[in-house]
């Protein structure tokens, strides 16, 4: 087979890139190891920045998002005995949208613009400097070879593209705590997300819809979810989120999913080797505290699709040549913001750290300059920043 762009991975980065290339008149084929059902059901992020919403809308993917998603003006920051609202619209002129990554994924599949080989195995990248091609075994067991002008590595942190793109620099920070996340069939107890600092550990109240809540607790690395029966989780969430404070109540409900997520920052540079370009989690991982993972993937493929259309339709290599530097500017901004939110909100066990965190949180919740910095980064900078 032959195509212009061979895309490895059918997560949000890979499918959105295929959609954007299709609109730009460039052919692409996507190769994915998992089944379509598995990819669609994976529980992931839930917050879209305004620039991600604008981009999805501008390419015909905004209809269900606008109808079923929920626009939030800001977030709450919770400290023991205090809750503060940060209004991003007042502070930075931008809002965010609650719309699950699973929903974005469904909209991309429904658009039908990507030709995808699901359930591929033995996916290998070859000849990256010159005439690249990908070999794999398709779902029927047949050996396939896909020749392309360019390969886009959108295969997340465990795919083969990241390794194929080295040598380069790798930057990493592993955090000494994880998140225990639950999905619950209960109406959210809050209208906007609550990020809570607590001496016993961070907690977050997020949501997916009017009837589904998503909540997280900071737990030690290596935590076994089996040690956290539902009652223990709800009791700890109630304590950390401020149940009873000023009459606020956390309503528990049936837990439908429970998992532990490690927290890591990772950036690999450059985001290109020869004719292989990396996008999304294949090139970088952020801890979830700043809600940036999905938005960074969207921003990467917005730049990459533009660069590949210029390269493959107009023969102009300038944007392709600057892609890695252009994308990394935003990657490092989001990497810093996610690290900053993470270290400001999680208990480290060190009393000096705790005092610095409280001082920082007081500044962010009482100074317009402090609040605006958080708002501008959380609600997201324009694509191309
Ligand atoms: N061959 C083909 N596909 C592969 C391979 C492989 N060898 N290995 C992994 N994949 C697929 C995965 O099954 C997955 O569907 O690549 C896809 C990568 O998708 P994501 O992990 O969702 O990454 P990305 O599309 O970059 O999206 C970033 O995902 O992890 C979240 O927080 C992150 O929300 C952000 C978003
Ligand atoms: C989520 O809803 O899963 C979510 C929201 C905000 C975050 C992280 C995760 O910062």
Tab-separated table of C-alpha atoms and ligand atoms in Angstrom:
chain	number	residue	atom	x	y	z
A	1	UNK	CA	0.000	0.000	0.000
A	2	UNK	CA	1.010	3.605	-0.441
A	3	UNK	CA	-0.188	6.804	1.200
A	4	UNK	CA	1.168	10.296	1.801
A	5	UNK	CA	1.154	10.142	5.618
A	6	UNK	CA	1.327	6.898	7.609
A	7	UNK	CA	-0.073	7.658	11.047
A	8	UNK	CA	0.809	5.313	13.924
A	9	UNK	CA	-1.900	5.325	16.625
A	10	UNK	CA	-5.640	6.094	16.492
A	11	UNK	CA	-5.924	8.051	19.755
A	12	UNK	CA	-7.063	11.673	19.607
A	13	UNK	CA	-3.735	12.840	18.117
A	14	UNK	CA	-3.736	10.284	15.284
A	15	UNK	CA	-7.424	10.540	14.358
A	16	UNK	CA	-7.510	14.342	14.530
A	17	UNK	CA	-4.361	14.546	12.393
A	18	UNK	CA	-5.984	12.244	9.806
A	19	UNK	CA	-9.092	14.462	9.829
A	20	UNK	CA	-7.099	17.700	9.397
A	21	UNK	CA	-4.963	16.197	6.617
A	22	UNK	CA	-8.076	14.943	4.827
A	23	UNK	CA	-9.485	18.485	4.896
A	24	UNK	CA	-6.183	19.774	3.536
A	25	UNK	CA	-6.266	17.304	0.625
A	26	UNK	CA	-3.561	14.974	1.979
A	27	UNK	CA	-4.061	11.170	2.091
A	28	UNK	CA	-3.389	9.320	5.313
A	29	UNK	CA	-3.667	5.773	6.654
A	30	UNK	CA	-3.791	5.073	10.396
A	31	UNK	CA	-2.421	1.919	12.036
A	32	UNK	CA	-3.620	1.047	15.549
A	33	UNK	CA	-2.851	-1.981	17.735
A	34	UNK	CA	-6.085	-1.950	19.740
A	35	UNK	CA	-9.663	-2.524	18.587
A	36	UNK	CA	-11.940	0.383	17.708
A	37	UNK	CA	-14.141	-0.478	20.750
A	38	UNK	CA	-11.172	-0.496	23.141
A	39	UNK	CA	-9.880	2.879	21.923
A	40	UNK	CA	-13.363	4.406	22.130
A	41	UNK	CA	-14.028	3.196	25.677
A	42	UNK	CA	-10.705	4.172	27.315
A	43	UNK	CA	-11.387	6.657	30.121
A	44	UNK	CA	-9.128	9.651	29.792
A	45	UNK	CA	-9.103	13.433	30.174
A	46	UNK	CA	-12.189	15.616	30.309
A	47	UNK	CA	-11.284	19.291	29.885
A	48	UNK	CA	-10.906	21.175	26.600
A	49	UNK	CA	-9.262	24.589	26.424
A	50	UNK	CA	-10.989	27.249	24.370
A	51	UNK	CA	-8.363	26.979	21.604
A	52	UNK	CA	-9.042	23.215	21.326
A	53	UNK	CA	-12.792	23.878	21.173
A	54	UNK	CA	-12.297	26.554	18.498
A	55	UNK	CA	-10.107	24.252	16.429
A	56	UNK	CA	-12.529	21.302	16.649
A	57	UNK	CA	-15.401	23.599	15.747
A	58	UNK	CA	-13.538	25.097	12.778
A	59	UNK	CA	-13.109	21.625	11.246
A	60	UNK	CA	-16.695	20.449	11.637
A	61	UNK	CA	-16.277	18.617	14.961
A	62	UNK	CA	-18.027	21.085	17.258
A	63	UNK	CA	-21.704	20.246	16.964
A	64	UNK	CA	-22.124	17.624	19.707
A	65	UNK	CA	-19.468	19.336	21.823
A	66	UNK	CA	-21.488	22.575	21.881
A	67	UNK	CA	-24.777	20.698	22.454
A	68	UNK	CA	-23.654	18.169	25.069
A	69	UNK	CA	-20.462	19.663	26.513
A	70	UNK	CA	-20.547	22.127	29.383
A	71	UNK	CA	-18.815	25.470	29.360
A	72	UNK	CA	-17.119	26.388	32.648
A	73	UNK	CA	-16.069	29.923	33.491
A	74	UNK	CA	-13.383	28.763	35.929
A	75	UNK	CA	-12.474	26.476	38.824
A	76	UNK	CA	-12.607	26.433	42.622
A	77	UNK	CA	-9.476	26.218	44.732
A	78	UNK	CA	-10.214	24.613	48.089
A	79	UNK	CA	-8.120	24.926	51.258
A	80	UNK	CA	-9.195	23.694	54.706
A	81	UNK	CA	-12.019	26.059	55.679
A	82	UNK	CA	-11.797	28.223	52.523
A	83	UNK	CA	-13.087	27.930	48.968
A	84	UNK	CA	-12.138	30.438	46.275
A	85	UNK	CA	-13.532	30.778	42.763
A	86	UNK	CA	-11.210	31.782	39.910
A	87	UNK	CA	-13.206	33.184	36.993
A	88	UNK	CA	-11.108	32.597	33.852
A	89	UNK	CA	-13.491	34.606	31.679
A	90	UNK	CA	-13.095	37.713	33.864
A	91	UNK	CA	-9.371	37.135	34.368
A	92	UNK	CA	-8.193	35.972	30.941
A	93	UNK	CA	-11.184	36.311	28.611
A	94	UNK	CA	-11.434	32.561	27.956
A	95	UNK	CA	-13.466	29.617	29.271
A	96	UNK	CA	-12.939	25.835	29.246
A	97	UNK	CA	-15.322	23.009	28.267
A	98	UNK	CA	-16.088	19.757	30.045
A	99	UNK	CA	-16.269	17.156	27.267
A	100	UNK	CA	-14.663	13.744	27.680
A	101	UNK	CA	-11.830	12.530	25.481
A	102	UNK	CA	-14.043	9.493	24.802
A	103	UNK	CA	-16.605	11.868	23.253
A	104	UNK	CA	-13.960	13.613	21.103
A	105	UNK	CA	-12.861	10.155	19.986
A	106	UNK	CA	-16.461	9.184	19.057
A	107	UNK	CA	-16.872	12.406	17.040
A	108	UNK	CA	-13.641	11.685	15.150
A	109	UNK	CA	-14.741	8.133	14.339
A	110	UNK	CA	-18.196	9.399	13.284
A	111	UNK	CA	-16.567	11.936	10.932
A	112	UNK	CA	-15.315	8.917	8.984
A	113	UNK	CA	-12.350	10.811	7.539
A	114	UNK	CA	-9.679	8.364	8.701
A	115	UNK	CA	-8.863	5.045	7.081
A	116	UNK	CA	-7.787	2.939	10.066
A	117	UNK	CA	-6.287	-0.547	10.368
A	118	UNK	CA	-7.364	-1.573	13.884
A	119	UNK	CA	-5.898	-4.581	15.726
A	120	UNK	CA	-2.580	-4.387	13.890
A	121	UNK	CA	0.412	-6.147	15.454
A	122	UNK	CA	4.196	-6.119	14.996
A	123	UNK	CA	4.095	-2.478	13.896
A	124	UNK	CA	7.598	-1.418	12.793
A	125	UNK	CA	8.957	1.814	11.295
A	126	UNK	CA	11.653	1.713	8.620
A	127	UNK	CA	13.937	3.943	6.556
A	128	UNK	CA	13.105	7.164	8.399
A	129	UNK	CA	15.676	9.330	6.603
A	130	UNK	CA	14.549	8.733	3.077
A	131	UNK	CA	11.646	6.625	1.796
A	132	UNK	CA	9.880	5.688	5.001
A	133	UNK	CA	7.575	2.720	5.331
A	134	UNK	CA	5.738	0.832	8.051
A	135	UNK	CA	5.337	-2.929	8.270
A	136	UNK	CA	2.645	-4.618	10.343
A	137	UNK	CA	0.418	-7.650	10.562
A	138	UNK	CA	-3.239	-6.764	9.979
A	139	UNK	CA	-6.225	-8.100	11.953
A	140	UNK	CA	-6.610	-11.051	9.579
A	141	UNK	CA	-2.984	-12.083	10.108
A	142	UNK	CA	-1.700	-10.837	6.727
A	143	UNK	CA	1.701	-9.105	6.529
A	144	UNK	CA	1.381	-5.531	5.228
A	145	UNK	CA	3.799	-2.857	4.040
A	146	UNK	CA	2.684	0.780	3.917
A	147	UNK	CA	4.942	3.195	2.019
A	148	UNK	CA	4.591	6.900	2.761
A	149	UNK	CA	6.173	10.311	2.251
A	150	UNK	CA	6.068	10.939	5.974
A	151	UNK	CA	5.317	8.962	9.162
A	152	UNK	CA	3.440	10.635	12.019
A	153	UNK	CA	4.123	8.977	15.385
A	154	UNK	CA	0.893	9.428	17.381
A	155	UNK	CA	1.211	6.161	19.306
A	156	UNK	CA	1.411	7.483	22.870
A	157	UNK	CA	4.071	6.775	25.456
A	158	UNK	CA	4.344	3.023	24.815
A	159	UNK	CA	4.391	2.964	21.008
A	160	UNK	CA	7.415	2.370	18.762
A	161	UNK	CA	7.698	5.964	17.396
A	162	UNK	CA	9.220	7.477	20.506
A	163	UNK	CA	12.088	4.976	20.477
A	164	UNK	CA	12.512	5.349	16.698
A	165	UNK	CA	12.895	9.136	17.040
A	166	UNK	CA	15.974	9.004	19.269
A	167	UNK	CA	18.822	9.966	19.559
A	168	UNK	CA	17.802	13.230	21.144
A	169	UNK	CA	17.305	14.698	24.595
A	170	UNK	CA	14.913	13.243	27.145
A	171	UNK	CA	13.685	15.212	30.138
A	172	UNK	CA	11.801	13.453	32.906
A	173	UNK	CA	10.328	14.023	36.359
A	174	UNK	CA	8.630	11.220	38.275
A	175	UNK	CA	6.442	12.416	41.145
A	176	UNK	CA	6.367	10.590	44.484
A	177	UNK	CA	2.573	10.162	44.427
A	178	UNK	CA	-0.238	8.874	42.198
A	179	UNK	CA	-3.954	9.530	41.690
A	180	UNK	CA	-6.695	7.130	42.606
A	181	UNK	CA	-9.464	8.017	40.130
A	182	UNK	CA	-13.113	7.017	40.253
A	183	UNK	CA	-16.016	7.417	37.889
A	184	UNK	CA	-19.364	7.486	39.703
A	185	UNK	CA	-23.001	7.447	38.591
A	186	UNK	CA	-23.971	10.468	40.628
A	187	UNK	CA	-24.697	14.092	39.785
A	188	UNK	CA	-21.632	16.291	40.459
A	189	UNK	CA	-21.805	18.027	43.841
A	190	UNK	CA	-20.365	21.169	42.254
A	191	UNK	CA	-21.019	23.348	39.212
A	192	UNK	CA	-17.294	23.737	38.387
A	193	UNK	CA	-14.199	21.649	39.187
A	194	UNK	CA	-12.809	21.782	42.741
A	195	UNK	CA	-9.011	21.462	43.161
A	196	UNK	CA	-8.337	20.860	46.865
A	197	UNK	CA	-5.152	21.311	48.878
A	198	UNK	CA	-5.289	19.296	52.096
A	199	UNK	CA	-2.586	18.206	54.574
A	200	UNK	CA	-3.714	14.596	53.967
A	201	UNK	CA	-3.253	14.966	50.198
A	202	UNK	CA	-4.726	16.552	47.072
A	203	UNK	CA	-8.277	15.856	45.870
A	204	UNK	CA	-10.124	16.849	42.700
A	205	UNK	CA	-13.827	16.882	41.976
A	206	UNK	CA	-14.385	16.742	38.220
A	207	UNK	CA	-17.303	15.527	36.130
A	208	UNK	CA	-18.352	14.128	32.771
A	209	UNK	CA	-22.057	15.061	32.605
A	210	UNK	CA	-25.090	15.986	34.750
A	211	UNK	CA	-25.218	12.389	35.969
A	212	UNK	CA	-21.575	11.243	35.978
A	213	UNK	CA	-18.862	12.497	38.351
A	214	UNK	CA	-15.105	11.946	38.093
A	215	UNK	CA	-13.085	12.323	41.305
A	216	UNK	CA	-9.452	11.830	42.282
A	217	UNK	CA	-7.430	11.392	45.490
A	218	UNK	CA	-3.669	11.721	45.905
A	219	UNK	CA	-2.350	8.317	47.063
A	220	UNK	CA	1.185	6.929	47.542
A	221	UNK	CA	2.895	5.334	44.535
A	222	UNK	CA	2.242	1.615	44.373
A	223	UNK	CA	-1.260	1.913	45.892
A	224	UNK	CA	-3.494	-1.082	45.222
A	225	UNK	CA	-7.057	0.062	44.383
A	226	UNK	CA	-8.280	-3.018	46.288
A	227	UNK	CA	-7.142	-1.275	49.506
A	228	UNK	CA	-9.659	1.478	48.783
A	229	UNK	CA	-13.234	0.224	49.148
A	230	UNK	CA	-15.831	2.733	47.957
A	231	UNK	CA	-16.772	3.909	51.479
A	232	UNK	CA	-13.162	4.730	52.272
A	233	UNK	CA	-12.811	6.711	49.034
A	234	UNK	CA	-15.959	8.770	49.628
A	235	UNK	CA	-14.999	9.463	53.255
A	236	UNK	CA	-11.530	10.679	52.228
A	237	UNK	CA	-12.932	12.769	49.364
A	238	UNK	CA	-15.447	14.359	51.788
A	239	UNK	CA	-12.658	15.324	54.205
A	240	UNK	CA	-10.299	16.733	51.585
A	241	UNK	CA	-12.953	18.527	49.519
A	242	UNK	CA	-14.497	20.284	52.540
A	243	UNK	CA	-17.785	18.442	53.163
A	244	UNK	CA	-19.765	20.415	55.758
A	245	UNK	CA	-17.919	23.683	55.103
A	246	UNK	CA	-20.452	26.520	54.672
A	247	UNK	CA	-23.189	23.900	54.171
A	248	UNK	CA	-21.483	22.292	51.131
A	249	UNK	CA	-22.068	18.553	50.771
A	250	UNK	CA	-20.377	15.849	48.738
A	251	UNK	CA	-22.997	13.346	47.544
A	252	UNK	CA	-21.580	9.822	47.114
A	253	UNK	CA	-22.904	7.354	44.528
A	254	UNK	CA	-22.194	4.033	42.805
A	255	UNK	CA	-18.566	3.755	41.648
A	256	UNK	CA	-18.359	2.356	38.102
A	257	UNK	CA	-14.586	2.521	37.594
A	258	UNK	CA	-11.568	2.727	39.877
A	259	UNK	CA	-7.912	2.976	38.855
A	260	UNK	CA	-4.526	4.294	39.961
A	261	UNK	CA	-2.655	6.720	37.681
A	262	UNK	CA	1.074	7.415	38.069
A	263	UNK	CA	2.199	11.042	37.715
A	264	UNK	CA	5.035	11.890	35.381
A	265	UNK	CA	6.434	14.734	33.286
A	266	UNK	CA	8.350	13.713	30.152
A	267	UNK	CA	9.556	15.612	27.093
A	268	UNK	CA	11.558	14.158	24.225
A	269	UNK	CA	13.336	16.437	21.768
A	270	UNK	CA	13.439	16.974	18.878
A	271	UNK	CA	9.889	15.981	17.894
A	272	UNK	CA	11.203	14.903	14.514
A	273	UNK	CA	13.743	12.514	13.085
A	274	UNK	CA	14.144	12.582	9.319
A	275	UNK	CA	10.691	11.886	7.902
A	276	UNK	CA	9.202	10.822	11.261
A	277	UNK	CA	7.264	13.498	13.190
A	278	UNK	CA	6.034	12.924	16.768
A	279	UNK	CA	2.793	14.348	18.165
A	280	UNK	CA	0.880	14.027	21.454
A	281	UNK	CA	1.833	11.578	24.195
A	282	UNK	CA	4.450	9.981	21.894
A	283	UNK	CA	6.602	13.080	22.475
A	284	UNK	CA	5.526	14.287	25.910
A	285	UNK	CA	3.613	13.375	29.054
A	286	UNK	CA	2.278	15.827	31.615
A	287	UNK	CA	0.824	15.013	35.030
A	288	UNK	CA	-2.967	15.447	34.833
A	289	UNK	CA	-3.221	18.293	37.377
A	290	UNK	CA	-3.289	21.035	34.743
A	291	UNK	CA	-5.620	19.134	32.353
A	292	UNK	CA	-3.159	19.661	29.492
A	293	UNK	CA	-2.504	16.209	27.940
A	294	UNK	CA	-5.326	16.152	25.419
A	295	UNK	CA	-5.029	19.876	24.660
A	296	UNK	CA	-1.320	19.540	23.892
A	297	UNK	CA	-2.078	16.670	21.515
A	298	UNK	CA	-4.629	18.887	19.731
A	299	UNK	CA	-2.157	21.785	19.509
A	300	UNK	CA	0.607	19.502	18.141
A	301	UNK	CA	-1.515	18.110	15.333
A	302	UNK	CA	-2.870	21.557	14.462
A	303	UNK	CA	0.746	22.622	13.769
A	304	UNK	CA	1.751	19.319	12.200
A	305	UNK	CA	-1.192	19.157	9.784
A	306	UNK	CA	-0.434	22.673	8.557
A	307	UNK	CA	3.231	21.766	8.091
A	308	UNK	CA	2.458	18.533	6.222
A	309	UNK	CA	-0.095	20.158	3.914
A	310	UNK	CA	2.505	22.813	3.001
A	311	UNK	CA	5.152	20.141	2.500
A	312	UNK	CA	3.126	17.591	0.536
A	313	UNK	CA	0.797	19.856	-1.474
A	314	UNK	CA	2.920	22.979	-2.034
A	315	UNK	CA	6.388	21.466	-1.687
A	316	UNK	CA	7.214	24.056	0.978
A	317	UNK	CA	9.294	22.525	3.802
A	318	UNK	CA	9.589	25.597	6.052
A	319	UNK	CA	6.805	24.710	8.518
A	320	UNK	CA	7.900	21.066	8.610
A	321	UNK	CA	11.437	22.190	9.405
A	322	UNK	CA	10.278	24.440	12.239
A	323	UNK	CA	7.592	22.010	13.547
A	324	UNK	CA	9.641	20.613	16.426
A	325	UNK	CA	10.716	24.049	17.720
A	326	UNK	CA	7.235	25.512	17.196
A	327	UNK	CA	5.501	22.663	19.046
A	328	UNK	CA	8.064	22.523	21.851
A	329	UNK	CA	7.445	26.170	22.831
A	330	UNK	CA	3.914	25.266	23.911
A	331	UNK	CA	4.960	21.845	25.228
A	332	UNK	CA	7.389	23.464	27.682
A	333	UNK	CA	4.837	26.092	28.734
A	334	UNK	CA	2.309	23.332	29.521
A	335	UNK	CA	5.001	21.153	31.104
A	336	UNK	CA	5.871	24.002	33.449
A	337	UNK	CA	2.225	24.776	34.238
A	338	UNK	CA	1.375	21.120	34.953
A	339	UNK	CA	4.456	20.756	37.178
A	340	UNK	CA	3.575	24.004	38.979
A	341	UNK	CA	-0.070	23.000	39.636
A	342	UNK	CA	1.092	19.538	40.725
A	343	UNK	CA	3.749	20.738	43.164
A	344	UNK	CA	1.493	23.501	44.531
A	345	UNK	CA	-1.362	21.130	45.343
A	346	UNK	CA	0.091	17.751	46.412
A	347	UNK	CA	1.219	16.950	49.966
A	348	UNK	CA	4.894	15.987	50.012
A	349	UNK	CA	5.108	15.271	53.734
A	350	UNK	CA	7.624	18.116	54.188
A	351	UNK	CA	6.342	20.963	56.431
A	352	UNK	CA	8.488	23.546	54.590
A	353	UNK	CA	6.878	22.538	51.274
A	354	UNK	CA	3.427	22.813	52.865
A	355	UNK	CA	4.047	26.396	54.006
A	356	UNK	CA	5.325	27.389	50.546
A	357	UNK	CA	2.245	25.822	48.959
A	358	UNK	CA	-0.121	27.655	51.286
A	359	UNK	CA	1.655	30.940	50.642
A	360	UNK	CA	1.473	30.365	46.883
A	361	UNK	CA	-2.216	29.421	47.072
A	362	UNK	CA	-2.994	32.532	49.133
A	363	UNK	CA	-1.273	34.657	46.487
A	364	UNK	CA	-3.119	32.968	43.628
A	365	UNK	CA	-6.492	33.341	45.392
A	366	UNK	CA	-6.062	36.914	46.606
A	367	UNK	CA	-3.998	38.737	43.980
A	368	UNK	CA	-5.439	39.464	40.557
A	369	UNK	CA	-1.956	39.137	39.036
A	370	UNK	CA	-1.496	35.689	40.646
A	371	UNK	CA	-4.970	34.510	39.626
A	372	UNK	CA	-4.547	35.763	36.060
A	373	UNK	CA	-1.364	33.727	35.562
A	374	UNK	CA	-3.170	30.539	36.557
A	375	UNK	CA	-6.260	31.458	34.497
A	376	UNK	CA	-4.301	32.247	31.330
A	377	UNK	CA	-2.407	28.956	31.467
A	378	UNK	CA	-5.368	26.790	32.500
A	379	UNK	CA	-7.789	28.246	29.943
A	380	UNK	CA	-4.975	27.861	27.419
A	381	UNK	CA	-2.811	30.008	25.208
A	382	UNK	CA	-3.615	30.449	21.520
A	383	UNK	CA	-2.430	27.663	19.191
A	384	UNK	CA	0.913	28.748	17.842
A	385	UNK	CA	1.990	30.293	21.186
B	1	LIG	N1	1.168	0.555	16.828
B	1	LIG	C1	0.050	1.286	16.574
B	1	LIG	N2	-0.624	1.968	17.521
B	1	LIG	C2	-0.141	1.932	18.764
B	1	LIG	C3	1.020	1.214	19.105
B	1	LIG	C4	1.679	0.500	18.075
B	1	LIG	N3	2.766	-0.250	18.308
B	1	LIG	N4	1.249	1.375	20.431
B	1	LIG	C5	0.281	2.165	20.901
B	1	LIG	N5	-0.580	2.497	19.904
B	1	LIG	C6	-1.812	3.295	19.995
B	1	LIG	C7	-2.529	3.149	21.330
B	1	LIG	O1	-3.300	1.964	21.404
B	1	LIG	C8	-3.404	4.389	21.338
B	1	LIG	O2	-4.671	4.167	20.763
B	1	LIG	O3	-1.536	4.668	19.897
B	1	LIG	C9	-2.624	5.383	20.475
B	1	LIG	C10	-2.086	6.540	21.279
B	1	LIG	O4	-3.175	7.273	21.793
B	1	LIG	P1	-3.104	8.075	23.174
B	1	LIG	O5	-2.348	7.299	24.182
B	1	LIG	O6	-4.498	8.465	23.504
B	1	LIG	O7	-2.210	9.361	22.839
B	1	LIG	P2	-2.546	10.685	22.027
B	1	LIG	O8	-3.394	10.384	20.841
B	1	LIG	O9	-1.255	11.370	21.895
B	1	LIG	O10	-3.497	11.503	22.978
B	1	LIG	C11	-3.073	12.249	24.057
B	1	LIG	O11	-4.212	10.906	25.603
B	1	LIG	O12	-3.024	9.955	27.374
B	1	LIG	C12	-3.930	10.919	26.994
B	1	LIG	O13	-3.539	12.624	28.540
B	1	LIG	C13	-3.344	12.222	27.235
B	1	LIG	O14	-5.360	13.126	26.818
B	1	LIG	C14	-4.081	12.981	26.269
B	1	LIG	C15	-4.167	12.182	25.066
B	2	LIG	C1	-10.831	14.814	34.540
B	2	LIG	O1	-12.020	15.158	34.505
B	2	LIG	O2	-10.507	13.643	34.304
B	2	LIG	C2	-9.791	15.788	34.902
B	2	LIG	C3	-10.124	17.117	35.015
B	2	LIG	C4	-9.157	18.052	35.367
B	2	LIG	C5	-7.876	17.628	35.610
B	2	LIG	C6	-7.525	16.291	35.486
B	2	LIG	C7	-8.489	15.369	35.122
B	2	LIG	O3	-6.942	18.542	35.972
